Amino acid sequence: MKLEISIDKLKEAVGKAEKITGKNSTLESLKSILLLASGNSLKIRSTNLSRGLEIEIAAKVLAEGEVLVSGEVLNNTLQNLNVQDKVITVEKSNENLFLNNKRTKVVIKSLHPEDFPTIPSVEGDSFEIETQKFMEGVRSVFYSAAISDIKPEIASVYIYSDQDELVFVATDSFRLGEKRLKIKNLKDLEGIIIPYKNILEIIKLLSDIKGEMRVFYNKNQISFVLGGLYLTSRLINGAFP
């Protein structure tokens, strides 16, 4: 694998991907980020099994391939690179990842890419919504959710449709927050329950993104697709009170 890519774009993408890694996991693969170079782009993937993320950014791919490296090490390395150079060369050689620009050469030990788990491709029903409108919905209610996982049904945000409105609800049994948003061409949505911890990460990752996104969901998973970003979250199987 060998490619040339914008340092700024790589920093931004790896910074987001590193937030999704399983930092407290005993599995090194869940603490890591997978880089896949093919065609004219680089795909950056991370997961902690509860959440998954793929970001695709343009790159000049000189040799296709993949490499798995520690998310923390890669992110810290990129954040400390000299930003005067706009382009960096990323290359896998002898089971190591090399980051080269005019002023810096860094070597990072790589792991086995086959150990990285698959990020689920969510199939099922879907709807479209402006990203910031969805953010408005979850931001309006998430503070009312329970923080403890003892009762996962209320440590969550519940989303369902009511005619032409998308309804966001959260409660910790003592308080309740509800937000209703009018959505065009909204299909019937019986209800999905997104874990509170995942909602926090969704807010962090999507808060500065504008444009319309498509949301896919089934009884176990939900995904958010827009531009070159693909974000997944597990759903809670249960009954919201």
PDB file of C-alpha atoms in Angstrom:
ATOM      1  CA  MET A   1       0.000   0.000   0.000  1.00  0.00           C
ATOM      2  CA  LYS A   2       1.263   3.454  -0.918  1.00  0.00           C
ATOM      3  CA  LEU A   3      -0.545   6.760  -1.369  1.00  0.00           C
ATOM      4  CA  GLU A   4      -0.257  10.525  -1.189  1.00  0.00           C
ATOM      5  CA  ILE A   5      -2.923  12.424   0.715  1.00  0.00           C
ATOM      6  CA  SER A   6      -3.748  15.800   2.275  1.00  0.00           C
ATOM      7  CA  ILE A   7      -2.401  15.977   5.837  1.00  0.00           C
ATOM      8  CA  ASP A   8      -5.343  18.078   7.008  1.00  0.00           C
ATOM      9  CA  LYS A   9      -7.964  15.680   5.632  1.00  0.00           C
ATOM     10  CA  LEU A  10      -6.135  12.654   7.044  1.00  0.00           C
ATOM     11  CA  LYS A  11      -5.832  14.307  10.471  1.00  0.00           C
ATOM     12  CA  GLU A  12      -9.534  15.137  10.555  1.00  0.00           C
ATOM     13  CA  ALA A  13     -10.657  11.661   9.469  1.00  0.00           C
ATOM     14  CA  VAL A  14      -8.310   9.759  11.804  1.00  0.00           C
ATOM     15  CA  GLY A  15      -9.289  12.064  14.683  1.00  0.00           C
ATOM     16  CA  LYS A  16     -12.950  11.115  14.216  1.00  0.00           C
ATOM     17  CA  ALA A  17     -12.181   7.417  13.737  1.00  0.00           C
ATOM     18  CA  GLU A  18     -10.047   7.278  16.882  1.00  0.00           C
ATOM     19  CA  LYS A  19     -13.036   8.392  18.975  1.00  0.00           C
ATOM     20  CA  ILE A  20     -14.923   5.236  17.923  1.00  0.00           C
ATOM     21  CA  THR A  21     -12.160   2.774  18.842  1.00  0.00           C
ATOM     22  CA  GLY A  22     -12.586   0.506  21.867  1.00  0.00           C
ATOM     23  CA  LYS A  23     -10.023   2.229  24.072  1.00  0.00           C
ATOM     24  CA  ASN A  24     -10.792   0.010  27.088  1.00  0.00           C
ATOM     25  CA  SER A  25     -10.947  -3.228  25.121  1.00  0.00           C
ATOM     26  CA  THR A  26      -8.495  -6.066  25.710  1.00  0.00           C
ATOM     27  CA  LEU A  27      -8.477  -6.706  21.942  1.00  0.00           C
ATOM     28  CA  GLU A  28      -5.821  -4.713  20.091  1.00  0.00           C
ATOM     29  CA  SER A  29      -7.885  -4.842  16.883  1.00  0.00           C
ATOM     30  CA  LEU A  30     -10.679  -2.832  18.540  1.00  0.00           C
ATOM     31  CA  LYS A  31      -8.176  -0.179  19.635  1.00  0.00           C
ATOM     32  CA  SER A  32      -6.962   0.111  16.060  1.00  0.00           C
ATOM     33  CA  ILE A  33      -7.831   1.856  12.805  1.00  0.00           C
ATOM     34  CA  LEU A  34      -7.937   0.089   9.449  1.00  0.00           C
ATOM     35  CA  LEU A  35      -6.682   1.980   6.387  1.00  0.00           C
ATOM     36  CA  LEU A  36      -7.748   0.680   2.961  1.00  0.00           C
ATOM     37  CA  ALA A  37      -6.341   2.256  -0.195  1.00  0.00           C
ATOM     38  CA  SER A  38      -8.013   1.523  -3.532  1.00  0.00           C
ATOM     39  CA  GLY A  39      -9.017   3.390  -6.671  1.00  0.00           C
ATOM     40  CA  ASN A  40      -8.758   7.092  -5.941  1.00  0.00           C
ATOM     41  CA  SER A  41      -9.543   7.059  -2.242  1.00  0.00           C
ATOM     42  CA  LEU A  42      -8.528   5.985   1.246  1.00  0.00           C
ATOM     43  CA  LYS A  43     -11.114   4.391   3.526  1.00  0.00           C
ATOM     44  CA  ILE A  44     -10.577   4.755   7.272  1.00  0.00           C
ATOM     45  CA  ARG A  45     -12.477   2.348   9.540  1.00  0.00           C
ATOM     46  CA  SER A  46     -12.841   1.914  13.293  1.00  0.00           C
ATOM     47  CA  THR A  47     -15.250   0.095  15.610  1.00  0.00           C
ATOM     48  CA  ASN A  48     -15.835  -0.880  19.232  1.00  0.00           C
ATOM     49  CA  LEU A  49     -18.550  -3.398  18.196  1.00  0.00           C
ATOM     50  CA  SER A  50     -21.285  -1.112  19.562  1.00  0.00           C
ATOM     51  CA  ARG A  51     -20.439   1.612  17.054  1.00  0.00           C
ATOM     52  CA  GLY A  52     -18.676   1.573  13.711  1.00  0.00           C
ATOM     53  CA  LEU A  53     -17.338   4.285  11.411  1.00  0.00           C
ATOM     54  CA  GLU A  54     -16.029   4.465   7.851  1.00  0.00           C
ATOM     55  CA  ILE A  55     -14.746   7.699   6.318  1.00  0.00           C
ATOM     56  CA  GLU A  56     -13.693   7.864   2.665  1.00  0.00           C
ATOM     57  CA  ILE A  57     -11.392  10.652   1.476  1.00  0.00           C
ATOM     58  CA  ALA A  58      -9.737  11.359  -1.847  1.00  0.00           C
ATOM     59  CA  ALA A  59      -6.131  10.228  -2.264  1.00  0.00           C
ATOM     60  CA  LYS A  60      -3.547   9.600  -4.962  1.00  0.00           C
ATOM     61  CA  VAL A  61      -3.192   5.825  -4.629  1.00  0.00           C
ATOM     62  CA  LEU A  62       0.138   4.561  -5.955  1.00  0.00           C
ATOM     63  CA  ALA A  63      -0.324   0.990  -4.695  1.00  0.00           C
ATOM     64  CA  GLU A  64      -3.500  -0.533  -3.308  1.00  0.00           C
ATOM     65  CA  GLY A  65      -3.563  -2.354   0.025  1.00  0.00           C
ATOM     66  CA  GLU A  66      -4.571  -2.192   3.664  1.00  0.00           C
ATOM     67  CA  VAL A  67      -2.944  -1.756   7.048  1.00  0.00           C
ATOM     68  CA  LEU A  68      -4.139  -1.922  10.669  1.00  0.00           C
ATOM     69  CA  VAL A  69      -2.486   0.329  13.266  1.00  0.00           C
ATOM     70  CA  SER A  70      -3.135   1.603  16.787  1.00  0.00           C
ATOM     71  CA  GLY A  71      -5.728   4.384  16.632  1.00  0.00           C
ATOM     72  CA  GLU A  72      -4.180   6.307  19.536  1.00  0.00           C
ATOM     73  CA  VAL A  73      -0.652   6.120  18.142  1.00  0.00           C
ATOM     74  CA  LEU A  74      -1.700   7.125  14.623  1.00  0.00           C
ATOM     75  CA  ASN A  75      -3.876  10.006  15.822  1.00  0.00           C
ATOM     76  CA  ASN A  76      -1.225  11.377  18.200  1.00  0.00           C
ATOM     77  CA  THR A  77       1.426  11.116  15.485  1.00  0.00           C
ATOM     78  CA  LEU A  78      -0.656  13.028  12.935  1.00  0.00           C
ATOM     79  CA  GLN A  79      -1.597  15.731  15.434  1.00  0.00           C
ATOM     80  CA  ASN A  80       2.117  16.402  16.056  1.00  0.00           C
ATOM     81  CA  LEU A  81       3.183  16.498  12.405  1.00  0.00           C
ATOM     82  CA  ASN A  82       4.433  19.751  10.910  1.00  0.00           C
ATOM     83  CA  VAL A  83       1.436  21.277   9.113  1.00  0.00           C
ATOM     84  CA  GLN A  84       3.568  23.407   6.778  1.00  0.00           C
ATOM     85  CA  ASP A  85       3.594  20.459   4.396  1.00  0.00           C
ATOM     86  CA  LYS A  86       0.167  19.928   2.834  1.00  0.00           C
ATOM     87  CA  VAL A  87       0.729  16.396   1.512  1.00  0.00           C
ATOM     88  CA  ILE A  88       1.978  13.260   3.233  1.00  0.00           C
ATOM     89  CA  THR A  89       3.009   9.883   1.836  1.00  0.00           C
ATOM     90  CA  VAL A  90       1.477   6.868   3.585  1.00  0.00           C
ATOM     91  CA  GLU A  91       3.126   3.519   2.860  1.00  0.00           C
ATOM     92  CA  LYS A  92       3.055  -0.003   4.247  1.00  0.00           C
ATOM     93  CA  SER A  93       6.348  -1.853   4.059  1.00  0.00           C
ATOM     94  CA  ASN A  94       7.751  -4.822   6.007  1.00  0.00           C
ATOM     95  CA  GLU A  95       4.639  -4.961   8.211  1.00  0.00           C
ATOM     96  CA  ASN A  96       5.105  -1.328   9.276  1.00  0.00           C
ATOM     97  CA  LEU A  97       3.334   1.907   8.362  1.00  0.00           C
ATOM     98  CA  PHE A  98       5.552   4.772   7.165  1.00  0.00           C
ATOM     99  CA  LEU A  99       4.428   8.414   7.218  1.00  0.00           C
ATOM    100  CA  ASN A 100       6.729  10.657   5.193  1.00  0.00           C
ATOM    101  CA  ASN A 101       6.806  14.340   4.291  1.00  0.00           C
ATOM    102  CA  LYS A 102       9.611  16.797   3.610  1.00  0.00           C
ATOM    103  CA  ARG A 103      10.436  17.288   7.280  1.00  0.00           C
ATOM    104  CA  THR A 104       9.362  14.085   8.992  1.00  0.00           C
ATOM    105  CA  LYS A 105       9.606  10.316   8.692  1.00  0.00           C
ATOM    106  CA  VAL A 106       7.619   8.195  11.142  1.00  0.00           C
ATOM    107  CA  VAL A 107       7.395   4.405  11.463  1.00  0.00           C
ATOM    108  CA  ILE A 108       4.410   2.778  13.207  1.00  0.00           C
ATOM    109  CA  LYS A 109       4.217  -0.939  13.907  1.00  0.00           C
ATOM    110  CA  SER A 110       1.211  -2.511  12.197  1.00  0.00           C
ATOM    111  CA  LEU A 111      -1.128  -5.346  13.194  1.00  0.00           C
ATOM    112  CA  HIS A 112      -2.838  -8.076  11.165  1.00  0.00           C
ATOM    113  CA  PRO A 113      -5.695  -6.545   9.094  1.00  0.00           C
ATOM    114  CA  GLU A 114      -7.621  -9.831   9.148  1.00  0.00           C
ATOM    115  CA  ASP A 115      -8.137  -9.385  12.920  1.00  0.00           C
ATOM    116  CA  PHE A 116     -10.245  -6.268  12.355  1.00  0.00           C
ATOM    117  CA  PRO A 117     -13.987  -6.982  12.732  1.00  0.00           C
ATOM    118  CA  THR A 118     -16.451  -6.271   9.948  1.00  0.00           C
ATOM    119  CA  ILE A 119     -18.485  -3.083  10.184  1.00  0.00           C
ATOM    120  CA  PRO A 120     -22.122  -4.095   9.563  1.00  0.00           C
ATOM    121  CA  SER A 121     -23.886  -3.013   6.400  1.00  0.00           C
ATOM    122  CA  VAL A 122     -27.315  -2.005   7.680  1.00  0.00           C
ATOM    123  CA  GLU A 123     -30.198  -3.071   5.464  1.00  0.00           C
ATOM    124  CA  GLY A 124     -33.850  -2.360   6.088  1.00  0.00           C
ATOM    125  CA  ASP A 125     -36.096   0.693   6.099  1.00  0.00           C
ATOM    126  CA  SER A 126     -34.719   4.194   5.641  1.00  0.00           C
ATOM    127  CA  PHE A 127     -35.574   7.886   5.610  1.00  0.00           C
ATOM    128  CA  GLU A 128     -33.815  11.113   4.671  1.00  0.00           C
ATOM    129  CA  ILE A 129     -33.318  14.070   6.985  1.00  0.00           C
ATOM    130  CA  GLU A 130     -31.120  17.165   7.207  1.00  0.00           C
ATOM    131  CA  THR A 131     -28.174  16.277   9.441  1.00  0.00           C
ATOM    132  CA  GLN A 132     -28.525  19.382  11.595  1.00  0.00           C
ATOM    133  CA  LYS A 133     -32.248  18.772  11.978  1.00  0.00           C
ATOM    134  CA  PHE A 134     -31.506  15.297  13.357  1.00  0.00           C
ATOM    135  CA  MET A 135     -28.891  16.869  15.639  1.00  0.00           C
ATOM    136  CA  GLU A 136     -31.536  19.319  16.854  1.00  0.00           C
ATOM    137  CA  GLY A 137     -33.770  16.399  17.791  1.00  0.00           C
ATOM    138  CA  VAL A 138     -31.210  14.408  19.794  1.00  0.00           C
ATOM    139  CA  ARG A 139     -29.649  17.496  21.419  1.00  0.00           C
ATOM    140  CA  SER A 140     -33.080  18.583  22.647  1.00  0.00           C
ATOM    141  CA  VAL A 141     -33.693  15.406  24.672  1.00  0.00           C
ATOM    142  CA  PHE A 142     -30.527  13.366  25.334  1.00  0.00           C
ATOM    143  CA  TYR A 143     -29.824  15.103  28.678  1.00  0.00           C
ATOM    144  CA  SER A 144     -33.034  13.495  30.055  1.00  0.00           C
ATOM    145  CA  ALA A 145     -31.773   9.941  29.449  1.00  0.00           C
ATOM    146  CA  ALA A 146     -30.505   7.770  32.300  1.00  0.00           C
ATOM    147  CA  ILE A 147     -26.721   7.481  32.429  1.00  0.00           C
ATOM    148  CA  SER A 148     -26.587   4.076  34.127  1.00  0.00           C
ATOM    149  CA  ASP A 149     -26.862   0.951  31.945  1.00  0.00           C
ATOM    150  CA  ILE A 150     -28.838  -0.940  34.608  1.00  0.00           C
ATOM    151  CA  LYS A 151     -31.997  -0.232  32.611  1.00  0.00           C
ATOM    152  CA  PRO A 152     -30.783   0.087  29.005  1.00  0.00           C
ATOM    153  CA  GLU A 153     -34.270   0.984  27.735  1.00  0.00           C
ATOM    154  CA  ILE A 154     -34.096   4.354  29.500  1.00  0.00           C
ATOM    155  CA  ALA A 155     -30.349   4.860  29.080  1.00  0.00           C
ATOM    156  CA  SER A 156     -31.227   5.790  25.528  1.00  0.00           C
ATOM    157  CA  VAL A 157     -33.010   8.067  23.093  1.00  0.00           C
ATOM    158  CA  TYR A 158     -36.253   6.742  21.590  1.00  0.00           C
ATOM    159  CA  ILE A 159     -37.177   7.841  18.051  1.00  0.00           C
ATOM    160  CA  TYR A 160     -40.497   7.158  16.297  1.00  0.00           C
ATOM    161  CA  SER A 161     -42.845   8.742  13.757  1.00  0.00           C
ATOM    162  CA  ASP A 162     -46.222  10.316  14.400  1.00  0.00           C
ATOM    163  CA  GLN A 163     -47.851  11.105  11.043  1.00  0.00           C
ATOM    164  CA  ASP A 164     -45.526  13.720   9.460  1.00  0.00           C
ATOM    165  CA  GLU A 165     -43.448  14.252  12.604  1.00  0.00           C
ATOM    166  CA  LEU A 166     -40.286  12.551  13.796  1.00  0.00           C
ATOM    167  CA  VAL A 167     -40.406  12.355  17.595  1.00  0.00           C
ATOM    168  CA  PHE A 168     -37.345  12.198  19.877  1.00  0.00           C
ATOM    169  CA  VAL A 169     -37.883  11.126  23.505  1.00  0.00           C
ATOM    170  CA  ALA A 170     -35.640  10.465  26.508  1.00  0.00           C
ATOM    171  CA  THR A 171     -36.356   9.865  30.193  1.00  0.00           C
ATOM    172  CA  ASP A 172     -34.606   8.722  33.356  1.00  0.00           C
ATOM    173  CA  SER A 173     -37.964   8.029  35.094  1.00  0.00           C
ATOM    174  CA  PHE A 174     -37.823  11.386  36.931  1.00  0.00           C
ATOM    175  CA  ARG A 175     -37.875  13.747  33.953  1.00  0.00           C
ATOM    176  CA  LEU A 176     -38.828  13.453  30.299  1.00  0.00           C
ATOM    177  CA  GLY A 177     -37.741  15.357  27.212  1.00  0.00           C
ATOM    178  CA  GLU A 178     -39.628  15.289  23.916  1.00  0.00           C
ATOM    179  CA  LYS A 179     -38.904  17.014  20.599  1.00  0.00           C
ATOM    180  CA  ARG A 180     -41.112  16.872  17.491  1.00  0.00           C
ATOM    181  CA  LEU A 181     -39.811  17.740  14.034  1.00  0.00           C
ATOM    182  CA  LYS A 182     -41.822  17.888  10.812  1.00  0.00           C
ATOM    183  CA  ILE A 183     -40.207  15.721   8.113  1.00  0.00           C
ATOM    184  CA  LYS A 184     -41.317  15.532   4.482  1.00  0.00           C
ATOM    185  CA  ASN A 185     -42.099  12.107   2.997  1.00  0.00           C
ATOM    186  CA  LEU A 186     -41.595  10.400   6.368  1.00  0.00           C
ATOM    187  CA  LYS A 187     -42.368   6.691   6.342  1.00  0.00           C
ATOM    188  CA  ASP A 188     -43.938   4.931   9.298  1.00  0.00           C
ATOM    189  CA  LEU A 189     -41.302   4.375  11.982  1.00  0.00           C
ATOM    190  CA  GLU A 190     -42.551   2.196  14.832  1.00  0.00           C
ATOM    191  CA  GLY A 191     -39.657   3.113  17.077  1.00  0.00           C
ATOM    192  CA  ILE A 192     -35.909   2.648  17.521  1.00  0.00           C
ATOM    193  CA  ILE A 193     -33.915   2.913  20.759  1.00  0.00           C
ATOM    194  CA  ILE A 194     -30.340   4.237  20.480  1.00  0.00           C
ATOM    195  CA  PRO A 195     -28.049   3.802  23.532  1.00  0.00           C
ATOM    196  CA  TYR A 196     -27.163   7.012  25.369  1.00  0.00           C
ATOM    197  CA  LYS A 197     -23.400   6.444  25.026  1.00  0.00           C
ATOM    198  CA  ASN A 198     -23.769   6.046  21.271  1.00  0.00           C
ATOM    199  CA  ILE A 199     -25.899   9.184  21.062  1.00  0.00           C
ATOM    200  CA  LEU A 200     -23.022  11.153  22.624  1.00  0.00           C
ATOM    201  CA  GLU A 201     -20.643   9.909  19.914  1.00  0.00           C
ATOM    202  CA  ILE A 202     -23.181  10.569  17.158  1.00  0.00           C
ATOM    203  CA  ILE A 203     -23.469  14.177  18.346  1.00  0.00           C
ATOM    204  CA  LYS A 204     -19.673  14.598  18.372  1.00  0.00           C
ATOM    205  CA  LEU A 205     -19.218  13.131  14.903  1.00  0.00           C
ATOM    206  CA  LEU A 206     -22.132  14.795  13.109  1.00  0.00           C
ATOM    207  CA  SER A 207     -22.379  18.136  14.916  1.00  0.00           C
ATOM    208  CA  ASP A 208     -20.286  20.062  12.347  1.00  0.00           C
ATOM    209  CA  ILE A 209     -21.632  18.316   9.226  1.00  0.00           C
ATOM    210  CA  LYS A 210     -24.257  19.903   7.020  1.00  0.00           C
ATOM    211  CA  GLY A 211     -26.386  18.432   4.255  1.00  0.00           C
ATOM    212  CA  GLU A 212     -28.968  15.709   3.947  1.00  0.00           C
ATOM    213  CA  MET A 213     -28.238  12.218   5.214  1.00  0.00           C
ATOM    214  CA  ARG A 214     -29.986   8.893   4.781  1.00  0.00           C
ATOM    215  CA  VAL A 215     -30.742   6.847   7.874  1.00  0.00           C
ATOM    216  CA  PHE A 216     -31.070   3.057   7.525  1.00  0.00           C
ATOM    217  CA  TYR A 217     -32.395   0.908  10.354  1.00  0.00           C
ATOM    218  CA  ASN A 218     -33.585  -2.563  11.315  1.00  0.00           C
ATOM    219  CA  LYS A 219     -34.309  -4.167  14.685  1.00  0.00           C
ATOM    220  CA  ASN A 220     -30.620  -4.442  15.636  1.00  0.00           C
ATOM    221  CA  GLN A 221     -28.679  -1.648  13.902  1.00  0.00           C
ATOM    222  CA  ILE A 222     -28.952   1.905  12.609  1.00  0.00           C
ATOM    223  CA  SER A 223     -26.638   3.676  10.156  1.00  0.00           C
ATOM    224  CA  PHE A 224     -26.120   7.259   9.026  1.00  0.00           C
ATOM    225  CA  VAL A 225     -24.850   7.836   5.489  1.00  0.00           C
ATOM    226  CA  LEU A 226     -23.761  11.174   4.049  1.00  0.00           C
ATOM    227  CA  GLY A 227     -20.956  12.140   1.722  1.00  0.00           C
ATOM    228  CA  GLY A 228     -17.978   9.938   2.446  1.00  0.00           C
ATOM    229  CA  LEU A 229     -19.092   9.091   5.995  1.00  0.00           C
ATOM    230  CA  TYR A 230     -20.807   5.899   7.153  1.00  0.00           C
ATOM    231  CA  LEU A 231     -21.642   5.598  10.867  1.00  0.00           C
ATOM    232  CA  THR A 232     -23.362   2.645  12.542  1.00  0.00           C
ATOM    233  CA  SER A 233     -24.776   2.037  16.016  1.00  0.00           C
ATOM    234  CA  ARG A 234     -26.359  -0.933  17.683  1.00  0.00           C
ATOM    235  CA  LEU A 235     -29.948  -0.559  18.853  1.00  0.00           C
ATOM    236  CA  ILE A 236     -31.502  -1.695  22.120  1.00  0.00           C
ATOM    237  CA  ASN A 237     -34.019  -4.508  21.877  1.00  0.00           C
ATOM    238  CA  GLY A 238     -36.662  -3.625  24.440  1.00  0.00           C
ATOM    239  CA  ALA A 239     -39.737  -1.589  25.162  1.00  0.00           C
ATOM    240  CA  PHE A 240     -39.367   2.111  25.856  1.00  0.00           C
ATOM    241  CA  PRO A 241     -41.543   3.084  28.827  1.00  0.00           C
TER     242      PRO A 241
END
